[in-house]
PDB file of N, CA and C in Angstrom:
ATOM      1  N   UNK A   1     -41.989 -66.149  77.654  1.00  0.00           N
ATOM      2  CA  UNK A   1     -42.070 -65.199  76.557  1.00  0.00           C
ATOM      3  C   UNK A   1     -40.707 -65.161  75.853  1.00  0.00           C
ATOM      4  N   UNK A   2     -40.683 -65.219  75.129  1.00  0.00           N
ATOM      5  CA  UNK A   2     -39.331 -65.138  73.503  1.00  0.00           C
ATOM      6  C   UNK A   2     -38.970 -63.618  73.715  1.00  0.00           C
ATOM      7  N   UNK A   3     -37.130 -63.671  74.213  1.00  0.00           N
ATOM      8  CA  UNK A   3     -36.913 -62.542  74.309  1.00  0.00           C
ATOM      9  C   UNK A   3     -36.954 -61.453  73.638  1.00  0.00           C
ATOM     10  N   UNK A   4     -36.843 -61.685  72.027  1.00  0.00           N
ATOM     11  CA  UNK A   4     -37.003 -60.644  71.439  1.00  0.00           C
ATOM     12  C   UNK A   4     -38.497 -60.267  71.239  1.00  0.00           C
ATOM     13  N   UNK A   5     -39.512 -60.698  71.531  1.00  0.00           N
ATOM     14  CA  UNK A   5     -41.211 -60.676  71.694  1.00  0.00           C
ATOM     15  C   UNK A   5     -40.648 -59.294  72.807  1.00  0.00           C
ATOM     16  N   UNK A   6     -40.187 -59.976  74.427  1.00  0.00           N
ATOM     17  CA  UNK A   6     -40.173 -58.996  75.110  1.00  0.00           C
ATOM     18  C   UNK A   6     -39.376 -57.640  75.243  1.00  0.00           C
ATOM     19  N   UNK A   7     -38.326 -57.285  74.251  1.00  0.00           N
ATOM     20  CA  UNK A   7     -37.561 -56.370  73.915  1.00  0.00           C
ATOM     21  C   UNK A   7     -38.478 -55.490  73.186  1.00  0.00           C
ATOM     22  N   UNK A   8     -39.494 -55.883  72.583  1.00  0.00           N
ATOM     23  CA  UNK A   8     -40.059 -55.120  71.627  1.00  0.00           C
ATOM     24  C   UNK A   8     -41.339 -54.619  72.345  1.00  0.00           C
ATOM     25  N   UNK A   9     -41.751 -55.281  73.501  1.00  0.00           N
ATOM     26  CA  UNK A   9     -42.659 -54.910  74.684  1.00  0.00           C
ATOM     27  C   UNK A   9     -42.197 -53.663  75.321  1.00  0.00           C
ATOM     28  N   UNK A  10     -41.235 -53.928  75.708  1.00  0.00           N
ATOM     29  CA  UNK A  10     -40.474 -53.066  76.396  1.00  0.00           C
ATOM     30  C   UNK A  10     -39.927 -51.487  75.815  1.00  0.00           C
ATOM     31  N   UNK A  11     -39.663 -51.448  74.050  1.00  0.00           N
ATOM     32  CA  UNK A  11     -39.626 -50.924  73.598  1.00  0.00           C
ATOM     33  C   UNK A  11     -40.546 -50.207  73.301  1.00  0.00           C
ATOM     34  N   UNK A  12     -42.117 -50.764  72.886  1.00  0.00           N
ATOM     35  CA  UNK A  12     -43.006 -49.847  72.746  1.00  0.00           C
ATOM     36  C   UNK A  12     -43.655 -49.241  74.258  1.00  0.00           C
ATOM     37  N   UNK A  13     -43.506 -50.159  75.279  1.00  0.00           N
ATOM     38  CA  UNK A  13     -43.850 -48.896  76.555  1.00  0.00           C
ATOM     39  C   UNK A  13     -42.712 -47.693  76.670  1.00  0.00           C
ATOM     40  N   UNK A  14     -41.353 -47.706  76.261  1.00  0.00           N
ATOM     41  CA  UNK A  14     -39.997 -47.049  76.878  1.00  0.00           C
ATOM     42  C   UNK A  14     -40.785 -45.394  75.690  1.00  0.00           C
ATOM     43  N   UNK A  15     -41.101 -45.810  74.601  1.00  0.00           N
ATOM     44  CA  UNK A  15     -41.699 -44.887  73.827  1.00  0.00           C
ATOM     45  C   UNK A  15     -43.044 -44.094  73.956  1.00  0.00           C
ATOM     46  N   UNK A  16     -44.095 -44.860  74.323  1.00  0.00           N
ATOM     47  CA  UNK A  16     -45.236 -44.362  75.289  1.00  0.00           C
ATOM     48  C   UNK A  16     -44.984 -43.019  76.192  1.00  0.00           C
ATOM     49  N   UNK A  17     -44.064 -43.770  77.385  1.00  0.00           N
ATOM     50  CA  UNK A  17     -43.942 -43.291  78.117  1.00  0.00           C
ATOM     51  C   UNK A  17     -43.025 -41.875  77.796  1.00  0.00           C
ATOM     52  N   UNK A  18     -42.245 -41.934  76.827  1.00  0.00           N
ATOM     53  CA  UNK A  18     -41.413 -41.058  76.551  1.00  0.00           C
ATOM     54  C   UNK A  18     -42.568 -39.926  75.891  1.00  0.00           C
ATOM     55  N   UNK A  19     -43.541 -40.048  74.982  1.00  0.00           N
ATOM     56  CA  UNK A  19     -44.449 -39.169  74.443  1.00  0.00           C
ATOM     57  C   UNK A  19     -45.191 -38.451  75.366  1.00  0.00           C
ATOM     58  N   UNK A  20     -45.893 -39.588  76.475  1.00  0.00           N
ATOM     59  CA  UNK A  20     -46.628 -39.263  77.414  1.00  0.00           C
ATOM     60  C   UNK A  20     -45.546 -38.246  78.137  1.00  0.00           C
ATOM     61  N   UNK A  21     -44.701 -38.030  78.229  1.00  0.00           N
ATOM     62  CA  UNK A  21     -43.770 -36.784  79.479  1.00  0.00           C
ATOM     63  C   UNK A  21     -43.450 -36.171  78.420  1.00  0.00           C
ATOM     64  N   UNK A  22     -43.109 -35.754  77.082  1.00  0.00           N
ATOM     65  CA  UNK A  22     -42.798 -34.954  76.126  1.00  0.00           C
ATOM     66  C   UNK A  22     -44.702 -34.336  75.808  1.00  0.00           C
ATOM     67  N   UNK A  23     -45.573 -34.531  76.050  1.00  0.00           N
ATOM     68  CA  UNK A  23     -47.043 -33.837  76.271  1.00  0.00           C
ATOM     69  C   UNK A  23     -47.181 -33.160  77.141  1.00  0.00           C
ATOM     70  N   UNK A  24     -47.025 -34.086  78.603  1.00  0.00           N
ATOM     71  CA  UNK A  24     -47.030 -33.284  80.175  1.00  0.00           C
ATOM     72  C   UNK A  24     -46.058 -32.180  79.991  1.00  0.00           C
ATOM     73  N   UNK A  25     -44.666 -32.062  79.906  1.00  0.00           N
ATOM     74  CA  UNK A  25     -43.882 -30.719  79.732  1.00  0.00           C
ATOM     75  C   UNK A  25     -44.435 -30.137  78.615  1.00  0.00           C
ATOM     76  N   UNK A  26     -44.971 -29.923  77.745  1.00  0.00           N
ATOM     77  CA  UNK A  26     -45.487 -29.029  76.576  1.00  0.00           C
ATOM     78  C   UNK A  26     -46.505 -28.588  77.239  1.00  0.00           C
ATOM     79  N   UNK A  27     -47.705 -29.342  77.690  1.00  0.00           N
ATOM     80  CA  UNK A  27     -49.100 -28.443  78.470  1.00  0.00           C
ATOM     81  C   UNK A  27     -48.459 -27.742  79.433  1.00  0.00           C
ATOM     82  N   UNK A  28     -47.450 -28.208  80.076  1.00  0.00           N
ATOM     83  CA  UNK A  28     -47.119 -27.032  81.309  1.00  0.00           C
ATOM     84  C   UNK A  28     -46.418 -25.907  81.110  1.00  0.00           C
ATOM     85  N   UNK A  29     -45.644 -25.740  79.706  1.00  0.00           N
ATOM     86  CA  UNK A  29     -44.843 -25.025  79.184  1.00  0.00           C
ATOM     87  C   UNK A  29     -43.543 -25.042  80.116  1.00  0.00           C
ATOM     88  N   UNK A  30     -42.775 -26.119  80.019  1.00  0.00           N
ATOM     89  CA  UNK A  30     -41.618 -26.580  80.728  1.00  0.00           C
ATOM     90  C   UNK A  30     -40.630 -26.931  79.820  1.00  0.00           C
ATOM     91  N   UNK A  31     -40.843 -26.656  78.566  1.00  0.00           N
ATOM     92  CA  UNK A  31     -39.627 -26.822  77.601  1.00  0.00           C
ATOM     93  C   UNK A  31     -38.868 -26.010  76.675  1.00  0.00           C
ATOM     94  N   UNK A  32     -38.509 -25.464  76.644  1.00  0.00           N
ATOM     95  CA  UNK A  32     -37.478 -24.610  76.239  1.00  0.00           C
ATOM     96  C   UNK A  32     -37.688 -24.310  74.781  1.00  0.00           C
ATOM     97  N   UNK A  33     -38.252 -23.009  74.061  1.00  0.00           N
ATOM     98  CA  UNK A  33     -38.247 -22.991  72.882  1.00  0.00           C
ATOM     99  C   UNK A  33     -36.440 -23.404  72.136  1.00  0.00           C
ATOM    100  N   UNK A  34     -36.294 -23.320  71.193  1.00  0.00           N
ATOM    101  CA  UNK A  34     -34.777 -23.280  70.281  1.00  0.00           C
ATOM    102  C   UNK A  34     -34.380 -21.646  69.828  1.00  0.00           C
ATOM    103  N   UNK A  35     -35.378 -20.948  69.058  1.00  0.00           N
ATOM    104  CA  UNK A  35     -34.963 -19.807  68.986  1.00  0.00           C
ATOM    105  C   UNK A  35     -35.369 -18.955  70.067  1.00  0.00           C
ATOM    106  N   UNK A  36     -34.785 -17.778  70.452  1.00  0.00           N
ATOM    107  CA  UNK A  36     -34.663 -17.408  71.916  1.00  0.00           C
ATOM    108  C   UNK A  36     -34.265 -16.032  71.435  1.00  0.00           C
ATOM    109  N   UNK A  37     -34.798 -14.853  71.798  1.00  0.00           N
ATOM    110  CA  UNK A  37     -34.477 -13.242  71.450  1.00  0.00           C
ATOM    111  C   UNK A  37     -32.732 -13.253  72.047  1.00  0.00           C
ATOM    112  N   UNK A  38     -32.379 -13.873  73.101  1.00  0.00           N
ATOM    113  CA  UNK A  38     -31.420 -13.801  73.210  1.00  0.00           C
ATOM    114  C   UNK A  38     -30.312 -14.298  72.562  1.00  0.00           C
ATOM    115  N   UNK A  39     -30.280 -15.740  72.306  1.00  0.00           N
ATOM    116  CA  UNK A  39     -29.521 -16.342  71.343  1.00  0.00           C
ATOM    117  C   UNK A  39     -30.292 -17.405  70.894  1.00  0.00           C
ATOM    118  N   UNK A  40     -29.302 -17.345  69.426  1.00  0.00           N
ATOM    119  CA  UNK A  40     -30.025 -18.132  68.383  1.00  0.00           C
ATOM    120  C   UNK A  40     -29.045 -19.792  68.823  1.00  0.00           C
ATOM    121  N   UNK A  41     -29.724 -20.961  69.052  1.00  0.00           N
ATOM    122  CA  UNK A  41     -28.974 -21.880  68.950  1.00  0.00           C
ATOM    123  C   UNK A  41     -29.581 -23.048  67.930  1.00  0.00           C
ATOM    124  N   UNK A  42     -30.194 -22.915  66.788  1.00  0.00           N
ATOM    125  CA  UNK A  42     -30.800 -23.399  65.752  1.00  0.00           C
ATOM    126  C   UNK A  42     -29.288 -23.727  64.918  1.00  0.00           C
ATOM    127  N   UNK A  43     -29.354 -25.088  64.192  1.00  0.00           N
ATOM    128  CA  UNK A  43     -28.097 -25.288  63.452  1.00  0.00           C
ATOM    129  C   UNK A  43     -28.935 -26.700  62.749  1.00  0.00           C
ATOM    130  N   UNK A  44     -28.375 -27.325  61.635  1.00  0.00           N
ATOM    131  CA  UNK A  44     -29.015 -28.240  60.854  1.00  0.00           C
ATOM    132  C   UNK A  44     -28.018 -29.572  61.734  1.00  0.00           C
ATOM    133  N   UNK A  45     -28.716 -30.788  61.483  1.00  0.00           N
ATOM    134  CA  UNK A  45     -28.332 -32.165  62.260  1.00  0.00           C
ATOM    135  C   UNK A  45     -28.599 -32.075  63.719  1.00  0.00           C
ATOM    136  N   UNK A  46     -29.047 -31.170  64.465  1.00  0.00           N
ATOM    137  CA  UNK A  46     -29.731 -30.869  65.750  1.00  0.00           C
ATOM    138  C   UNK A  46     -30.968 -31.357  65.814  1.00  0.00           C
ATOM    139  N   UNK A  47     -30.572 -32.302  67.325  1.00  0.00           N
ATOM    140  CA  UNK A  47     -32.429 -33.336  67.483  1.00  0.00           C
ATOM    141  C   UNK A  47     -32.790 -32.188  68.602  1.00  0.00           C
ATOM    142  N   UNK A  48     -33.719 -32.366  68.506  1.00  0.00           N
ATOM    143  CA  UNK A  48     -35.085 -31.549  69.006  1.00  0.00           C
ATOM    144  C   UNK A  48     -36.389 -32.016  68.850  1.00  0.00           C
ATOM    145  N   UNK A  49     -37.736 -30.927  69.840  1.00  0.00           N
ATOM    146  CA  UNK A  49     -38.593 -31.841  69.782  1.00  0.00           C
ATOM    147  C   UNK A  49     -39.404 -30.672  68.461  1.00  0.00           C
ATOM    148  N   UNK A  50     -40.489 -31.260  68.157  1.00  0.00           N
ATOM    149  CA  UNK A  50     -40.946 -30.463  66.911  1.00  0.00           C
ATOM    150  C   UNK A  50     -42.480 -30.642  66.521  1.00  0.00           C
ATOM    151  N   UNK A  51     -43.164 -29.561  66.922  1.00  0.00           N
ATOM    152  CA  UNK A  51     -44.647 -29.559  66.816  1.00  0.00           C
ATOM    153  C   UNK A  51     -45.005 -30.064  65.602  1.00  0.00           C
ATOM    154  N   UNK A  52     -45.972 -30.673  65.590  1.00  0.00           N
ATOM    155  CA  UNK A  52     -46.100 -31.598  63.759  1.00  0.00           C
ATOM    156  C   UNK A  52     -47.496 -30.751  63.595  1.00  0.00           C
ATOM    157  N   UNK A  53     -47.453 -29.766  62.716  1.00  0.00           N
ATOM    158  CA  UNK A  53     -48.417 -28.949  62.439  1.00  0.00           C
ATOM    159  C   UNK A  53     -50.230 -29.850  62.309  1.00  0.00           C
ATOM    160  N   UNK A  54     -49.850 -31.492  61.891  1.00  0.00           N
ATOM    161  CA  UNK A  54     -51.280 -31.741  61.705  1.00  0.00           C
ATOM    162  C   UNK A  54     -52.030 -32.114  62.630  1.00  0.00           C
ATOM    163  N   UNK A  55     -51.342 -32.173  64.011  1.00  0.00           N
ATOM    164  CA  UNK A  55     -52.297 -32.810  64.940  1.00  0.00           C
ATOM    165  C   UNK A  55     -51.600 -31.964  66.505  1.00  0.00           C
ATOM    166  N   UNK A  56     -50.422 -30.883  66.215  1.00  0.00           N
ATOM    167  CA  UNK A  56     -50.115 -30.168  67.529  1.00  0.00           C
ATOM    168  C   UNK A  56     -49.252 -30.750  68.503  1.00  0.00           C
ATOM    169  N   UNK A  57     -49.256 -31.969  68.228  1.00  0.00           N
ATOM    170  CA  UNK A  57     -48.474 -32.676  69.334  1.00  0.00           C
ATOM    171  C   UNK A  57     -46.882 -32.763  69.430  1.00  0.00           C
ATOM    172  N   UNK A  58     -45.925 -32.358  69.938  1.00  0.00           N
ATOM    173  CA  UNK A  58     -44.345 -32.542  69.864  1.00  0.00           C
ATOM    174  C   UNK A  58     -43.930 -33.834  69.354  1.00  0.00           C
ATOM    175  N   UNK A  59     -43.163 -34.264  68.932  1.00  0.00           N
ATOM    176  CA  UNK A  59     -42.570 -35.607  68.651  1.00  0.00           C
ATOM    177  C   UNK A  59     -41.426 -35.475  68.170  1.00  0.00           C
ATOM    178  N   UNK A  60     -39.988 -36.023  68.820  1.00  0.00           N
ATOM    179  CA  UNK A  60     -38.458 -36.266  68.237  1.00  0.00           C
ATOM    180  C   UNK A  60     -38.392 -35.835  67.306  1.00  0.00           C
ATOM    181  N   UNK A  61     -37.074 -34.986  66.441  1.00  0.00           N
ATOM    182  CA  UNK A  61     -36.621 -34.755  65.186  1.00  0.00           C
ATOM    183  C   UNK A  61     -35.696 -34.439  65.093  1.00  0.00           C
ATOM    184  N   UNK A  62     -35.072 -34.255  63.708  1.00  0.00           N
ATOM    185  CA  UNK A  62     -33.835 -33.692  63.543  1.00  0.00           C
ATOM    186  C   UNK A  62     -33.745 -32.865  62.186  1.00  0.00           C
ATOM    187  N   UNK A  63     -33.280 -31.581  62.965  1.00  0.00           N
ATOM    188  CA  UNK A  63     -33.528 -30.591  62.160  1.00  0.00           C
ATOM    189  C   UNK A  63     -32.051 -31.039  60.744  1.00  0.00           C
ATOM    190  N   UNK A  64     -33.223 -30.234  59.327  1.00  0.00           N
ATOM    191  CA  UNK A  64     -32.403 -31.299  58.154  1.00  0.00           C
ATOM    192  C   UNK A  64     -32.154 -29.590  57.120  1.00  0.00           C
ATOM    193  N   UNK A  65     -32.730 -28.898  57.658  1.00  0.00           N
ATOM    194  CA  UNK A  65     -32.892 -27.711  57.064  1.00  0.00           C
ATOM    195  C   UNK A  65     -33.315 -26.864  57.056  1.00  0.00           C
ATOM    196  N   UNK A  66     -32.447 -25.081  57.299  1.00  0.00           N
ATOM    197  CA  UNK A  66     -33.290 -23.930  58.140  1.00  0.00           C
ATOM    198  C   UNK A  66     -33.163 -22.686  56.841  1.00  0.00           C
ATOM    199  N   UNK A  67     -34.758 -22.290  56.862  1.00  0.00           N
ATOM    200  CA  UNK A  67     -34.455 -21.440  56.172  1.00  0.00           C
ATOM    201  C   UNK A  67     -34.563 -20.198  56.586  1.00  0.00           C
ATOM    202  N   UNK A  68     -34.166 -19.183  57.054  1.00  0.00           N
ATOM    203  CA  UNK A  68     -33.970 -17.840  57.946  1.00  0.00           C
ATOM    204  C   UNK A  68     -35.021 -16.977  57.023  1.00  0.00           C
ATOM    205  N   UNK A  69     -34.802 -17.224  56.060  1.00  0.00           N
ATOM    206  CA  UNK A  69     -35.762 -15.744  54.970  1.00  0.00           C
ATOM    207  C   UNK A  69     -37.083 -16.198  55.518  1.00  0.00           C
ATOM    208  N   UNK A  70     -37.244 -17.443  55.303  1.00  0.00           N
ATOM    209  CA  UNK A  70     -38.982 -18.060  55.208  1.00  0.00           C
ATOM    210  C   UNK A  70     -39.513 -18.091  57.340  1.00  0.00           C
ATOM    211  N   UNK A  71     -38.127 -18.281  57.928  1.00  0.00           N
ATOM    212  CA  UNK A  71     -38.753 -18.437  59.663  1.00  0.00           C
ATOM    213  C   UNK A  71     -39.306 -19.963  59.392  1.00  0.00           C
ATOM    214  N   UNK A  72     -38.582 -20.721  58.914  1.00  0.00           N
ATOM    215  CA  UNK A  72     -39.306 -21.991  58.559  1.00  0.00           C
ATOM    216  C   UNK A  72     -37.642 -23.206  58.746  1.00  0.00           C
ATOM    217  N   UNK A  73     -38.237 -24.339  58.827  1.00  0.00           N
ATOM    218  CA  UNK A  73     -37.183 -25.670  59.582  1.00  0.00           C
ATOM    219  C   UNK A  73     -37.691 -26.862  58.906  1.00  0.00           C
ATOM    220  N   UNK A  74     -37.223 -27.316  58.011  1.00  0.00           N
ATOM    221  CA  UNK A  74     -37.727 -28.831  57.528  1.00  0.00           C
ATOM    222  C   UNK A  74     -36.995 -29.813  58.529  1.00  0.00           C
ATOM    223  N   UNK A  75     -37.835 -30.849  59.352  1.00  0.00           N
ATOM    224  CA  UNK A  75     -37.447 -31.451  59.930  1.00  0.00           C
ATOM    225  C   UNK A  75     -38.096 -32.668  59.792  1.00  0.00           C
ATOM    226  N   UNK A  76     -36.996 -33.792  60.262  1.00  0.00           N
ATOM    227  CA  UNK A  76     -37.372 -35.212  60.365  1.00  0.00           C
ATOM    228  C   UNK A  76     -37.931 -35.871  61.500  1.00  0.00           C
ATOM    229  N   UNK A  77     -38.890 -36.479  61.270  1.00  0.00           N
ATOM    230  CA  UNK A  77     -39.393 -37.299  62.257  1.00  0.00           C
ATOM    231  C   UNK A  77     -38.724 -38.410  62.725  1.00  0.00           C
ATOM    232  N   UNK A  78     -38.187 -38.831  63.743  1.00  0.00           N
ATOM    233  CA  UNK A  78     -37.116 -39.643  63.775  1.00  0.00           C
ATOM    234  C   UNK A  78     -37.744 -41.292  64.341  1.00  0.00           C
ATOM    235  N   UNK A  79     -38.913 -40.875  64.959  1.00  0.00           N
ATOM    236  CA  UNK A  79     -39.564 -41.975  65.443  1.00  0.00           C
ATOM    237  C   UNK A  79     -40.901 -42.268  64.308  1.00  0.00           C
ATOM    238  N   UNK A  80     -41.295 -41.793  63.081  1.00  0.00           N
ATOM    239  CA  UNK A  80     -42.164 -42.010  62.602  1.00  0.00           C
ATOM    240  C   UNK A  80     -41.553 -42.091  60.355  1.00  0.00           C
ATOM    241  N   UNK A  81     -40.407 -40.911  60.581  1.00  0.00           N
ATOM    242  CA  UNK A  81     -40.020 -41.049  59.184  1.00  0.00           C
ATOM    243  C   UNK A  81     -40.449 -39.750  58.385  1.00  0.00           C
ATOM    244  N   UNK A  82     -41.419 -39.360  58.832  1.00  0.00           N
ATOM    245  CA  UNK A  82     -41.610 -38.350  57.434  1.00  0.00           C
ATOM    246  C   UNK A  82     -40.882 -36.747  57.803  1.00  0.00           C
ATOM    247  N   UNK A  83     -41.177 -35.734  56.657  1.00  0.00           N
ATOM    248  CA  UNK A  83     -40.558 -34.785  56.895  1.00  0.00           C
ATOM    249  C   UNK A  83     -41.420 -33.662  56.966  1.00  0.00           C
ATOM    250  N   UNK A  84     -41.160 -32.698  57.770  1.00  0.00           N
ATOM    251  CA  UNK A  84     -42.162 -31.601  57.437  1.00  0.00           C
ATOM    252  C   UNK A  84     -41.426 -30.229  57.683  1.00  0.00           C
ATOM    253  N   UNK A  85     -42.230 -29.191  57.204  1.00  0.00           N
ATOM    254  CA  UNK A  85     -41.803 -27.674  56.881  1.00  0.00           C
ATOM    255  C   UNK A  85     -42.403 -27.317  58.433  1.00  0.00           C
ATOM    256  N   UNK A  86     -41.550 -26.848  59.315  1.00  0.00           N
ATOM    257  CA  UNK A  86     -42.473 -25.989  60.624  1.00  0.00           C
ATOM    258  C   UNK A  86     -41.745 -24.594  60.886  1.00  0.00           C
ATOM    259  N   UNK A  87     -42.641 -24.124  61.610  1.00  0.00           N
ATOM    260  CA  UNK A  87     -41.961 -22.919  61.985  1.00  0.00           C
ATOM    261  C   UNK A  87     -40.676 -22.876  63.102  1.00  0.00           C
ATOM    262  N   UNK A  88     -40.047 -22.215  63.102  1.00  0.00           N
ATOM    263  CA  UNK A  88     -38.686 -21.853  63.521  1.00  0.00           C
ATOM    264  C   UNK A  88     -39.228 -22.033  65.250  1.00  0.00           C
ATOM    265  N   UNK A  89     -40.345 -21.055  65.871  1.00  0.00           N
ATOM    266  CA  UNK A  89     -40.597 -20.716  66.771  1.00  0.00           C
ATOM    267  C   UNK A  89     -41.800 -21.941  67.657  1.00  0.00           C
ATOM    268  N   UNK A  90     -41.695 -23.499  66.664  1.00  0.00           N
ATOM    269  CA  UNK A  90     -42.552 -24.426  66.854  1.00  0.00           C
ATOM    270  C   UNK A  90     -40.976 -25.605  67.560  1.00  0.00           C
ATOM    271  N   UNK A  91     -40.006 -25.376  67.483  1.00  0.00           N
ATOM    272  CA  UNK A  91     -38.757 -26.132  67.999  1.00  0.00           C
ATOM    273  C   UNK A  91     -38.299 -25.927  69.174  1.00  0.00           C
ATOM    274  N   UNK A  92     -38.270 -27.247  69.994  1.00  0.00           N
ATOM    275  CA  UNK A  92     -37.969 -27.194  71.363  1.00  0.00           C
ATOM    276  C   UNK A  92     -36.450 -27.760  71.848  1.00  0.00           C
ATOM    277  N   UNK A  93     -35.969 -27.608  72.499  1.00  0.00           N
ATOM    278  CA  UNK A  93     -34.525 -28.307  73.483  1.00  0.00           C
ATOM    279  C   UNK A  93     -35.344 -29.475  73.376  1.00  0.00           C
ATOM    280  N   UNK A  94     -34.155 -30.739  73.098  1.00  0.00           N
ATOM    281  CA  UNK A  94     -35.018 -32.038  73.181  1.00  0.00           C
ATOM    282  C   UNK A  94     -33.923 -32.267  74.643  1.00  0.00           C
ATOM    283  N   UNK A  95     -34.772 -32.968  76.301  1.00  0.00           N
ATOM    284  CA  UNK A  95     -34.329 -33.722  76.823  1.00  0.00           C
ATOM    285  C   UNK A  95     -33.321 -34.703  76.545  1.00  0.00           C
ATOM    286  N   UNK A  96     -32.524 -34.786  77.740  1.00  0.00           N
ATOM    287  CA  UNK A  96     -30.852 -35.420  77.125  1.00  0.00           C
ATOM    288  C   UNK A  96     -31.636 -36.995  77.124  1.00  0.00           C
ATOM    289  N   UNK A  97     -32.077 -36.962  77.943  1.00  0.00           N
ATOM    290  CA  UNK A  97     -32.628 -38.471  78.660  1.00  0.00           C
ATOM    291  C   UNK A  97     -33.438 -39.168  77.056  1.00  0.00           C
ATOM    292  N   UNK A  98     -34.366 -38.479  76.343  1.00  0.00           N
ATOM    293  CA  UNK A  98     -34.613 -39.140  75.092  1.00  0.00           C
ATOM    294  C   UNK A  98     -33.631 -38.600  73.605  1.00  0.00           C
ATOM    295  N   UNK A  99     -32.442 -38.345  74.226  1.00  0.00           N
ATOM    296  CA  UNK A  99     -31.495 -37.633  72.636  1.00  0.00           C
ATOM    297  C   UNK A  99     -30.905 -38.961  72.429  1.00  0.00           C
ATOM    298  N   UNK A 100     -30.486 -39.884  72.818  1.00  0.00           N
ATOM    299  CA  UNK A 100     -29.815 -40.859  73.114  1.00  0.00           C
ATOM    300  C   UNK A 100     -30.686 -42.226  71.987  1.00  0.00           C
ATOM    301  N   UNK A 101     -32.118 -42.287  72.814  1.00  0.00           N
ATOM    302  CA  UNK A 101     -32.773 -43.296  72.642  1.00  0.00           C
ATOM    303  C   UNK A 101     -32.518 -43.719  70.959  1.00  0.00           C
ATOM    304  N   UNK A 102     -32.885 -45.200  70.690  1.00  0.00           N
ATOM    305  CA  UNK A 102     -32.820 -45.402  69.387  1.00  0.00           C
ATOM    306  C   UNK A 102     -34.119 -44.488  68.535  1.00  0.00           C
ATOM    307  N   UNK A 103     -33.735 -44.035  67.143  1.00  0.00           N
ATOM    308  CA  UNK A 103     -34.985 -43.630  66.176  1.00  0.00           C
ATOM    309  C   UNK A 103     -35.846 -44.876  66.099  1.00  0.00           C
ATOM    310  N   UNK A 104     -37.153 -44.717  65.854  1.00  0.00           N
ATOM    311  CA  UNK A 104     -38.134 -46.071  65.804  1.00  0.00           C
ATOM    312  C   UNK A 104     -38.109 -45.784  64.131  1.00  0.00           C
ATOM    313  N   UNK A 105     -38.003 -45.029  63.667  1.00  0.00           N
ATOM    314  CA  UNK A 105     -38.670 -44.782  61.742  1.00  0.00           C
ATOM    315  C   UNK A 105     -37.485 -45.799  61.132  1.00  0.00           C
ATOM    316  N   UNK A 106     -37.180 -46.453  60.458  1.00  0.00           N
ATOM    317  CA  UNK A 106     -36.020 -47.144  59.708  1.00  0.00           C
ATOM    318  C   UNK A 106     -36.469 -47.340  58.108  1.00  0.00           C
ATOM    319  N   UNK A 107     -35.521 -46.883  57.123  1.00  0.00           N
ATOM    320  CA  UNK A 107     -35.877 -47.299  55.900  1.00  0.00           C
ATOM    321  C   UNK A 107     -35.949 -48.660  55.400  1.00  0.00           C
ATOM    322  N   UNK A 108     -36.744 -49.145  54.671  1.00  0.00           N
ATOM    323  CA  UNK A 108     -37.339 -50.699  54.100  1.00  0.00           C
ATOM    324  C   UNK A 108     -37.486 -50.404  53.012  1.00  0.00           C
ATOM    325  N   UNK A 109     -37.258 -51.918  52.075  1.00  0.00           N
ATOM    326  CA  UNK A 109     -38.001 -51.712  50.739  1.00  0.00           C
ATOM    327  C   UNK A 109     -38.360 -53.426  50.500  1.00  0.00           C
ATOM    328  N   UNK A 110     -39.013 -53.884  49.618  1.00  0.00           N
ATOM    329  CA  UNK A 110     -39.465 -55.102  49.329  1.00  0.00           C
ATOM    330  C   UNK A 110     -38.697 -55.295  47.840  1.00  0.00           C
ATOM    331  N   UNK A 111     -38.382 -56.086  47.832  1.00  0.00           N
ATOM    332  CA  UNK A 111     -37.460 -56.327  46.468  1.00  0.00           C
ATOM    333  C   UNK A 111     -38.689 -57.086  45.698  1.00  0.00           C
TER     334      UNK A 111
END
């Protein structure tokens, strides 16, 4: 097999697997909201994980913009690209173990 064939094997299980345990801790409620009655640790350029309102599921992001009046967080999808408006109280502590990993989303254009 052509190593870069198998880097990219390897890459899409390392991501699988990373979704699949970012699901299991969400059904069990094992992850740490971001805003907290006690302290606020919400700040913009902060990765975290981030409920994607159209289908419920957590997935990587990075928060790009908080708006306190609205209780609302535009955040980036870091493994997919797009952006969305969520609620403040929909943002989780992202695991150190996937803060690290590369983003999968990358900008392209076709000339």
């Amino acid at each position: 097999m052509h190593p870069k064939r198998a880097n990219l094997i390897k890459m899409f299980e390392d991501f699988r697997n990373m979704q699949a345990h970012i699901a299991e801790m969400h059904s069990k409620e094992r992850l740490n909201k971001l805003l907290d009655e006690d302290k606020l640790i919400l700040r913009e350029n902060l990765k975290c994980y981030a409920l994607y309102p159209h289908d419920n599921n957590l997935y990587r992001a990075l928060i790009t913009k908080i708006d306190y009046l609205k209780f609302k967080a535009t955040v980036r999808y870091v493994d997919f690209g797009n952006d969305e408006e969520v609620d403040l109280e929909n943002l989780y502590t992202m695991d150190e173990q996937y803060a690290d990993l590369p983003e999968q989303a990358f900008c392209a254009y076709l000339k």
